[in-house]
PDB file of C-alpha atoms in Angstrom:
ATOM      1  CA  GLY V   6       0.000   0.000   0.000  1.00 58.00           C
ATOM      2  CA  GLN V   7       0.905   3.662   0.021  1.00 68.00           C
ATOM      3  CA  GLN V   8       3.526   4.759   2.493  1.00 88.00           C
ATOM      4  CA  LEU V   9       4.348   8.247   3.674  1.00 95.00           C
ATOM      5  CA  ASN V  10       7.743   8.982   5.181  1.00 97.00           C
ATOM      6  CA  GLN V  11       7.375  11.860   7.599  1.00 97.00           C
ATOM      7  CA  SER V  12      10.344  13.565   9.188  1.00 97.00           C
ATOM      8  CA  PRO V  13      11.574  14.510  11.593  1.00 97.00           C
ATOM      9  CA  GLN V  14       9.978  12.153  14.090  1.00 96.00           C
ATOM     10  CA  SER V  15      10.320  14.743  16.848  1.00 97.00           C
ATOM     11  CA  MET V  16      11.603  18.261  17.334  1.00 96.00           C
ATOM     12  CA  PHE V  17      12.574  20.263  20.403  1.00 97.00           C
ATOM     13  CA  ILE V  18      12.773  23.977  19.727  1.00 96.00           C
ATOM     14  CA  GLN V  19      12.803  27.292  21.544  1.00 97.00           C
ATOM     15  CA  GLU V  20       9.858  29.624  21.419  1.00 97.00           C
ATOM     16  CA  GLY V  21      10.210  32.018  18.509  1.00 97.00           C
ATOM     17  CA  GLU V  22      12.094  29.618  16.264  1.00 97.00           C
ATOM     18  CA  ASP V  23      10.837  28.472  12.881  1.00 97.00           C
ATOM     19  CA  VAL V  24       9.976  24.812  12.288  1.00 97.00           C
ATOM     20  CA  SER V  25      10.020  22.736   9.146  1.00 98.00           C
ATOM     21  CA  MET V  26       8.767  19.188   8.582  1.00 98.00           C
ATOM     22  CA  ASN V  27       8.065  17.151   5.486  1.00 98.00           C
ATOM     23  CA  CYS V  28       6.482  14.056   4.056  1.00 98.00           C
ATOM     24  CA  THR V  29       7.692  12.088   1.069  1.00 97.00           C
ATOM     25  CA  SER V  30       6.443   9.118  -0.862  1.00 96.00           C
ATOM     26  CA  SER V  31       7.291   7.064  -3.902  1.00 95.00           C
ATOM     27  CA  SER V  32       3.712   7.523  -5.143  1.00 94.00           C
ATOM     28  CA  ILE V  33       2.049  10.512  -6.771  1.00 95.00           C
ATOM     29  CA  PHE V  34      -0.901  12.188  -5.057  1.00 95.00           C
ATOM     30  CA  ASN V  35      -3.518  14.769  -6.004  1.00 94.00           C
ATOM     31  CA  THR V  36      -4.096  16.063  -2.491  1.00 96.00           C
ATOM     32  CA  TRP V  37      -1.964  16.578   0.587  1.00 97.00           C
ATOM     33  CA  LEU V  38      -3.456  17.305   4.001  1.00 97.00           C
ATOM     34  CA  TRP V  39      -1.769  18.493   7.186  1.00 98.00           C
ATOM     35  CA  TYR V  40      -3.329  17.869  10.602  1.00 98.00           C
ATOM     36  CA  LYS V  41      -2.366  18.733  14.166  1.00 98.00           C
ATOM     37  CA  GLN V  42      -3.365  16.564  17.109  1.00 97.00           C
ATOM     38  CA  ASP V  43      -3.259  17.732  20.718  1.00 95.00           C
ATOM     39  CA  PRO V  44      -3.121  15.112  23.501  1.00 91.00           C
ATOM     40  CA  GLY V  45      -6.514  13.539  24.107  1.00 92.00           C
ATOM     41  CA  GLU V  46      -8.096  15.287  21.127  1.00 95.00           C
ATOM     42  CA  GLY V  47      -8.952  14.436  17.556  1.00 96.00           C
ATOM     43  CA  PRO V  48      -6.780  15.753  14.710  1.00 97.00           C
ATOM     44  CA  VAL V  49      -7.556  19.223  13.397  1.00 97.00           C
ATOM     45  CA  LEU V  50      -7.148  20.022   9.714  1.00 97.00           C
ATOM     46  CA  LEU V  51      -4.559  22.778   9.289  1.00 97.00           C
ATOM     47  CA  ILE V  52      -4.043  23.051   5.558  1.00 97.00           C
ATOM     48  CA  ALA V  53      -5.308  21.222   2.475  1.00 97.00           C
ATOM     49  CA  LEU V  54      -3.298  21.294  -0.782  1.00 97.00           C
ATOM     50  CA  TYR V  55      -4.812  20.375  -4.133  1.00 96.00           C
ATOM     51  CA  LYS V  56      -2.323  21.391  -6.859  1.00 96.00           C
ATOM     52  CA  ALA V  57       1.315  20.576  -7.497  1.00 96.00           C
ATOM     53  CA  GLY V  58       3.466  23.559  -6.568  1.00 95.00           C
ATOM     54  CA  GLU V  59       0.678  25.113  -4.487  1.00 95.00           C
ATOM     55  CA  LEU V  60       1.817  27.167  -1.495  1.00 97.00           C
ATOM     56  CA  THR V  61      -0.872  27.833   1.097  1.00 97.00           C
ATOM     57  CA  SER V  62      -0.747  29.700   4.400  1.00 97.00           C
ATOM     58  CA  ASN V  63      -2.874  29.562   7.516  1.00 96.00           C
ATOM     59  CA  GLY V  64      -1.613  32.193   9.934  1.00 97.00           C
ATOM     60  CA  ARG V  65       1.947  31.288  10.878  1.00 98.00           C
ATOM     61  CA  LEU V  66       1.678  27.973   9.056  1.00 98.00           C
ATOM     62  CA  THR V  67       2.680  27.517   5.437  1.00 98.00           C
ATOM     63  CA  ALA V  68       2.470  24.285   3.488  1.00 98.00           C
ATOM     64  CA  GLN V  69       3.613  23.416  -0.003  1.00 98.00           C
ATOM     65  CA  PHE V  70       2.538  20.690  -2.407  1.00 97.00           C
ATOM     66  CA  GLY V  71       5.750  19.433  -4.015  1.00 96.00           C
ATOM     67  CA  ILE V  72       6.101  19.934  -7.745  1.00 96.00           C
ATOM     68  CA  THR V  73       6.708  16.205  -8.266  1.00 95.00           C
ATOM     69  CA  ARG V  74       3.451  15.476  -6.371  1.00 95.00           C
ATOM     70  CA  LYS V  75       5.396  13.036  -4.209  1.00 96.00           C
ATOM     71  CA  ASP V  76       6.091  15.294  -1.258  1.00 97.00           C
ATOM     72  CA  SER V  77       4.819  18.112   0.899  1.00 98.00           C
ATOM     73  CA  PHE V  78       6.305  20.494   3.457  1.00 98.00           C
ATOM     74  CA  LEU V  79       4.873  22.269   6.473  1.00 98.00           C
ATOM     75  CA  ASN V  80       6.575  25.281   7.989  1.00 98.00           C
ATOM     76  CA  ILE V  81       5.672  27.032  11.228  1.00 98.00           C
ATOM     77  CA  SER V  82       7.129  30.474  11.771  1.00 98.00           C
ATOM     78  CA  ALA V  83       7.819  32.140  15.124  1.00 98.00           C
ATOM     79  CA  SER V  84       6.692  29.140  17.163  1.00 97.00           C
ATOM     80  CA  ILE V  85       4.735  29.627  20.381  1.00 97.00           C
ATOM     81  CA  PRO V  86       4.053  27.181  23.241  1.00 96.00           C
ATOM     82  CA  SER V  87       0.580  26.287  21.948  1.00 96.00           C
ATOM     83  CA  ASP V  88       2.163  24.904  18.765  1.00 97.00           C
ATOM     84  CA  VAL V  89       3.088  21.846  20.840  1.00 97.00           C
ATOM     85  CA  GLY V  90       1.483  18.686  19.528  1.00 96.00           C
ATOM     86  CA  ILE V  91       1.778  16.000  16.884  1.00 96.00           C
ATOM     87  CA  TYR V  92       1.635  17.022  13.247  1.00 97.00           C
ATOM     88  CA  PHE V  93       0.507  14.492  10.651  1.00 96.00           C
ATOM     89  CA  CYS V  94       0.596  14.611   6.896  1.00 97.00           C
ATOM     90  CA  ALA V  95      -2.087  12.585   5.118  1.00 97.00           C
ATOM     91  CA  VAL V  96      -3.142  11.730   1.610  1.00 96.00           C
ATOM     92  CA  PRO V  97      -6.592  10.520   0.516  1.00 95.00           C
ATOM     93  CA  GLY V  98      -7.036   7.590  -1.843  1.00 90.00           C
ATOM     94  CA  GLY V  99      -9.642   5.258  -3.257  1.00 86.00           C
ATOM     95  CA  SER V 100     -13.298   5.861  -3.962  1.00 83.00           C
ATOM     96  CA  ASN V 101     -13.994   6.821  -0.339  1.00 88.00           C
ATOM     97  CA  TYR V 102     -10.878   8.971  -0.011  1.00 92.00           C
ATOM     98  CA  LYS V 103      -9.465   6.855   2.818  1.00 94.00           C
ATOM     99  CA  LEU V 104      -6.532   8.627   4.441  1.00 95.00           C
ATOM    100  CA  THR V 105      -3.001   7.305   4.649  1.00 94.00           C
ATOM    101  CA  PHE V 106      -1.125   9.070   7.440  1.00 94.00           C
ATOM    102  CA  GLY V 107       2.507   9.788   8.048  1.00 95.00           C
ATOM    103  CA  LYS V 108       3.811   8.615  11.420  1.00 93.00           C
ATOM    104  CA  GLY V 109       3.708  12.137  12.789  1.00 95.00           C
ATOM    105  CA  THR V 110       6.137  14.771  14.016  1.00 97.00           C
ATOM    106  CA  LEU V 111       6.064  15.477  17.746  1.00 96.00           C
ATOM    107  CA  LEU V 112       6.805  19.143  18.330  1.00 97.00           C
ATOM    108  CA  THR V 113       7.917  20.458  21.704  1.00 97.00           C
ATOM    109  CA  VAL V 114       8.355  24.194  22.195  1.00 97.00           C
ATOM    110  CA  ASN V 115      10.356  25.423  25.156  1.00 94.00           C
ATOM    111  CA  PRO V 116       9.153  28.798  26.426  1.00 90.00           C
TER     112      PRO V 116
ATOM    113  CA  GLY U  12     -17.548  25.376   9.540  1.00 69.00           C
ATOM    114  CA  ALA U  13     -16.878  21.627   9.226  1.00 91.00           C
ATOM    115  CA  VAL U  14     -17.476  20.668  12.827  1.00 95.00           C
ATOM    116  CA  VAL U  15     -17.753  17.058  13.940  1.00 97.00           C
ATOM    117  CA  SER U  16     -18.898  16.116  17.426  1.00 97.00           C
ATOM    118  CA  GLN U  17     -18.626  12.865  19.328  1.00 98.00           C
ATOM    119  CA  HIS U  18     -20.544  11.644  22.324  1.00 97.00           C
ATOM    120  CA  PRO U  19     -19.633  10.647  24.926  1.00 98.00           C
ATOM    121  CA  SER U  20     -16.145  12.114  25.292  1.00 97.00           C
ATOM    122  CA  TRP U  21     -15.267   9.378  27.748  1.00 97.00           C
ATOM    123  CA  VAL U  22     -16.966   6.258  29.047  1.00 97.00           C
ATOM    124  CA  ILE U  23     -16.157   3.553  31.559  1.00 97.00           C
ATOM    125  CA  CYS U  24     -17.976   0.264  31.266  1.00 96.00           C
ATOM    126  CA  LYS U  25     -17.796  -3.204  32.733  1.00 97.00           C
ATOM    127  CA  SER U  26     -16.468  -6.149  30.794  1.00 97.00           C
ATOM    128  CA  GLY U  27     -19.213  -7.882  28.825  1.00 97.00           C
ATOM    129  CA  THR U  28     -21.408  -4.820  28.341  1.00 97.00           C
ATOM    130  CA  SER U  29     -21.940  -2.849  25.130  1.00 97.00           C
ATOM    131  CA  VAL U  30     -21.130   0.792  24.524  1.00 98.00           C
ATOM    132  CA  LYS U  31     -22.445   3.099  21.805  1.00 98.00           C
ATOM    133  CA  ILE U  32     -20.494   6.097  20.533  1.00 98.00           C
ATOM    134  CA  GLU U  33     -22.163   8.751  18.382  1.00 97.00           C
ATOM    135  CA  CYS U  34     -20.515  10.854  15.709  1.00 97.00           C
ATOM    136  CA  ARG U  35     -22.308  13.851  14.224  1.00 96.00           C
ATOM    137  CA  SER U  36     -21.408  16.311  11.492  1.00 96.00           C
ATOM    138  CA  LEU U  37     -22.903  19.563  12.750  1.00 96.00           C
ATOM    139  CA  ASP U  38     -22.727  21.895   9.770  1.00 93.00           C
ATOM    140  CA  PHE U  39     -22.320  19.726   6.697  1.00 94.00           C
ATOM    141  CA  GLN U  40     -23.684  16.522   5.237  1.00 94.00           C
ATOM    142  CA  ALA U  41     -21.277  13.653   5.632  1.00 93.00           C
ATOM    143  CA  THR U  42     -21.421  11.289   2.677  1.00 91.00           C
ATOM    144  CA  THR U  43     -18.758   9.145   4.284  1.00 94.00           C
ATOM    145  CA  MET U  44     -17.819   8.663   7.893  1.00 96.00           C
ATOM    146  CA  PHE U  45     -14.786   6.858   9.212  1.00 97.00           C
ATOM    147  CA  TRP U  46     -14.014   5.247  12.545  1.00 97.00           C
ATOM    148  CA  TYR U  47     -10.478   5.104  13.879  1.00 97.00           C
ATOM    149  CA  ARG U  48      -8.785   3.688  16.915  1.00 96.00           C
ATOM    150  CA  GLN U  49      -5.644   5.170  18.386  1.00 95.00           C
ATOM    151  CA  PHE U  50      -3.225   3.644  20.854  1.00 90.00           C
ATOM    152  CA  PRO U  51      -0.901   5.836  22.936  1.00 86.00           C
ATOM    153  CA  LYS U  52       1.898   7.457  20.941  1.00 82.00           C
ATOM    154  CA  GLN U  53       0.723   5.877  17.705  1.00 85.00           C
ATOM    155  CA  SER U  54      -0.943   7.121  14.577  1.00 86.00           C
ATOM    156  CA  LEU U  55      -4.618   6.590  13.854  1.00 92.00           C
ATOM    157  CA  MET U  56      -5.678   3.120  12.764  1.00 94.00           C
ATOM    158  CA  LEU U  57      -8.684   3.007  10.442  1.00 95.00           C
ATOM    159  CA  MET U  58     -11.308   0.517  11.603  1.00 97.00           C
ATOM    160  CA  ALA U  59     -14.099   1.004   9.106  1.00 96.00           C
ATOM    161  CA  THR U  60     -15.607   3.247   6.464  1.00 95.00           C
ATOM    162  CA  SER U  61     -19.336   3.863   6.221  1.00 93.00           C
ATOM    163  CA  ASN U  62     -21.423   5.539   3.563  1.00 90.00           C
ATOM    164  CA  GLU U  63     -24.881   6.813   4.424  1.00 86.00           C
ATOM    165  CA  GLY U  64     -27.463   4.102   3.947  1.00 84.00           C
ATOM    166  CA  SER U  65     -24.928   1.378   3.201  1.00 87.00           C
ATOM    167  CA  LYS U  66     -23.204  -1.302   5.213  1.00 89.00           C
ATOM    168  CA  ALA U  67     -19.847  -0.344   6.628  1.00 93.00           C
ATOM    169  CA  THR U  68     -16.637  -1.624   5.088  1.00 94.00           C
ATOM    170  CA  TYR U  69     -14.261  -2.967   7.713  1.00 96.00           C
ATOM    171  CA  GLU U  70     -10.484  -3.006   7.551  1.00 95.00           C
ATOM    172  CA  GLN U  71      -8.682  -6.297   7.706  1.00 95.00           C
ATOM    173  CA  GLY U  72      -8.519  -7.661  11.230  1.00 95.00           C
ATOM    174  CA  VAL U  73     -11.447  -5.624  12.569  1.00 96.00           C
ATOM    175  CA  GLU U  74     -14.348  -7.790  13.752  1.00 94.00           C
ATOM    176  CA  LYS U  75     -17.556  -6.471  12.253  1.00 93.00           C
ATOM    177  CA  ASP U  76     -19.717  -8.342  14.779  1.00 95.00           C
ATOM    178  CA  LYS U  77     -17.850  -6.722  17.626  1.00 96.00           C
ATOM    179  CA  PHE U  78     -17.721  -3.193  16.265  1.00 97.00           C
ATOM    180  CA  LEU U  79     -21.178  -2.457  14.866  1.00 96.00           C
ATOM    181  CA  ILE U  80     -21.392   0.646  12.720  1.00 95.00           C
ATOM    182  CA  ASN U  81     -24.574   2.353  11.621  1.00 92.00           C
ATOM    183  CA  HIS U  82     -24.690   5.377   9.310  1.00 90.00           C
ATOM    184  CA  ALA U  83     -28.420   5.992   9.121  1.00 83.00           C
ATOM    185  CA  SER U  84     -28.345   9.655   8.102  1.00 91.00           C
ATOM    186  CA  LEU U  85     -26.040  12.157   6.449  1.00 92.00           C
ATOM    187  CA  THR U  86     -25.157  13.657   9.811  1.00 94.00           C
ATOM    188  CA  LEU U  87     -24.973  10.699  12.198  1.00 95.00           C
ATOM    189  CA  SER U  88     -22.935   7.536  12.495  1.00 95.00           C
ATOM    190  CA  THR U  89     -22.733   5.287  15.529  1.00 96.00           C
ATOM    191  CA  LEU U  90     -20.139   2.760  16.656  1.00 97.00           C
ATOM    192  CA  THR U  91     -21.265   0.103  19.117  1.00 97.00           C
ATOM    193  CA  VAL U  92     -18.611  -1.919  20.871  1.00 97.00           C
ATOM    194  CA  THR U  93     -20.382  -5.149  21.788  1.00 97.00           C
ATOM    195  CA  SER U  94     -19.402  -7.397  24.682  1.00 96.00           C
ATOM    196  CA  ALA U  95     -16.529  -5.090  25.511  1.00 97.00           C
ATOM    197  CA  HIS U  96     -13.340  -6.472  27.034  1.00 96.00           C
ATOM    198  CA  PRO U  97     -10.405  -4.648  28.646  1.00 96.00           C
ATOM    199  CA  GLU U  98      -8.382  -4.973  25.438  1.00 95.00           C
ATOM    200  CA  ASP U  99     -11.037  -2.834  23.711  1.00 96.00           C
ATOM    201  CA  SER U 100     -10.020   0.081  25.931  1.00 96.00           C
ATOM    202  CA  SER U 101      -8.720   2.742  23.596  1.00 96.00           C
ATOM    203  CA  PHE U 102      -9.263   6.183  22.089  1.00 97.00           C
ATOM    204  CA  TYR U 103     -11.900   6.032  19.343  1.00 98.00           C
ATOM    205  CA  ILE U 104     -12.111   8.870  16.836  1.00 98.00           C
ATOM    206  CA  CYS U 105     -14.578   9.424  14.028  1.00 98.00           C
ATOM    207  CA  SER U 106     -14.219  11.612  10.988  1.00 97.00           C
ATOM    208  CA  ALA U 107     -16.537  12.799   8.268  1.00 96.00           C
ATOM    209  CA  ARG U 108     -16.182  13.729   4.633  1.00 95.00           C
ATOM    210  CA  ALA U 109     -18.581  15.690   2.455  1.00 93.00           C
ATOM    211  CA  SER U 110     -19.503  14.566  -1.029  1.00 89.00           C
ATOM    212  CA  GLY U 111     -16.888  15.494  -3.605  1.00 88.00           C
ATOM    213  CA  ARG U 112     -14.359  16.553  -0.968  1.00 91.00           C
ATOM    214  CA  ALA U 113     -11.159  14.735  -0.057  1.00 92.00           C
ATOM    215  CA  GLU U 114     -10.498  16.236   3.352  1.00 94.00           C
ATOM    216  CA  GLN U 115     -11.781  14.580   6.502  1.00 96.00           C
ATOM    217  CA  TYR U 116     -12.864  16.454   9.605  1.00 97.00           C
ATOM    218  CA  PHE U 117     -12.345  14.664  12.884  1.00 98.00           C
ATOM    219  CA  GLY U 118     -14.369  14.493  16.052  1.00 98.00           C
ATOM    220  CA  PRO U 119     -12.743  15.140  19.433  1.00 98.00           C
ATOM    221  CA  GLY U 120     -12.537  11.435  20.248  1.00 97.00           C
ATOM    222  CA  THR U 121     -14.021   9.108  22.846  1.00 98.00           C
ATOM    223  CA  ARG U 122     -11.897   7.522  25.541  1.00 97.00           C
ATOM    224  CA  LEU U 123     -13.260   4.036  26.315  1.00 97.00           C
ATOM    225  CA  THR U 124     -12.127   2.210  29.424  1.00 97.00           C
ATOM    226  CA  VAL U 125     -13.377  -1.315  30.015  1.00 97.00           C
ATOM    227  CA  THR U 126     -12.934  -2.612  33.564  1.00 96.00           C
TER     228      THR U 126
END
């Protein structure tokens, strides 16, 4: 089946720093999704990307759909403590758009 | 927009009893709803996919007689864990997708503890 390689697995940064994470695959996709999950909560959709090369922002978050359609990047600028959580990339597939998830990036922000 | 609710947010039940979890899309019609299970420090594991008015499709290894899914309307799906055992204790999360859309919106999750 499809596999997404998400990196890094975890990050420890200082408040105010910028963060970058990415997902890669050997398969081509038409949509990339980025979610954030806080402990004990369901994932929240941050950004959805639909076109190769697309660059989309949501506040301090910016995500890009790789031009090869095999990868995507998520950047967080000027991190704050509430950015702490697990970030997942995901791609939909099949007739029901079932999601394949990356293994997640655990972000810790030191105040 | 795109809000999904789950009820209850947590439940404790005795071994052998059944528990029903509700998932509702509050501001859109959910053509497809999904049920996931998540173990600590792991990613979400898809259990089943349900389309409104149809039988759910279960992932390999998920017992359909144990995890009963009903998707009777475009805004409500239910997951019933029958004859629950301690190993069924987990975090259950639903998600919903609107017709023609790829993105899924997730509920806040239900923490099930079976004693």
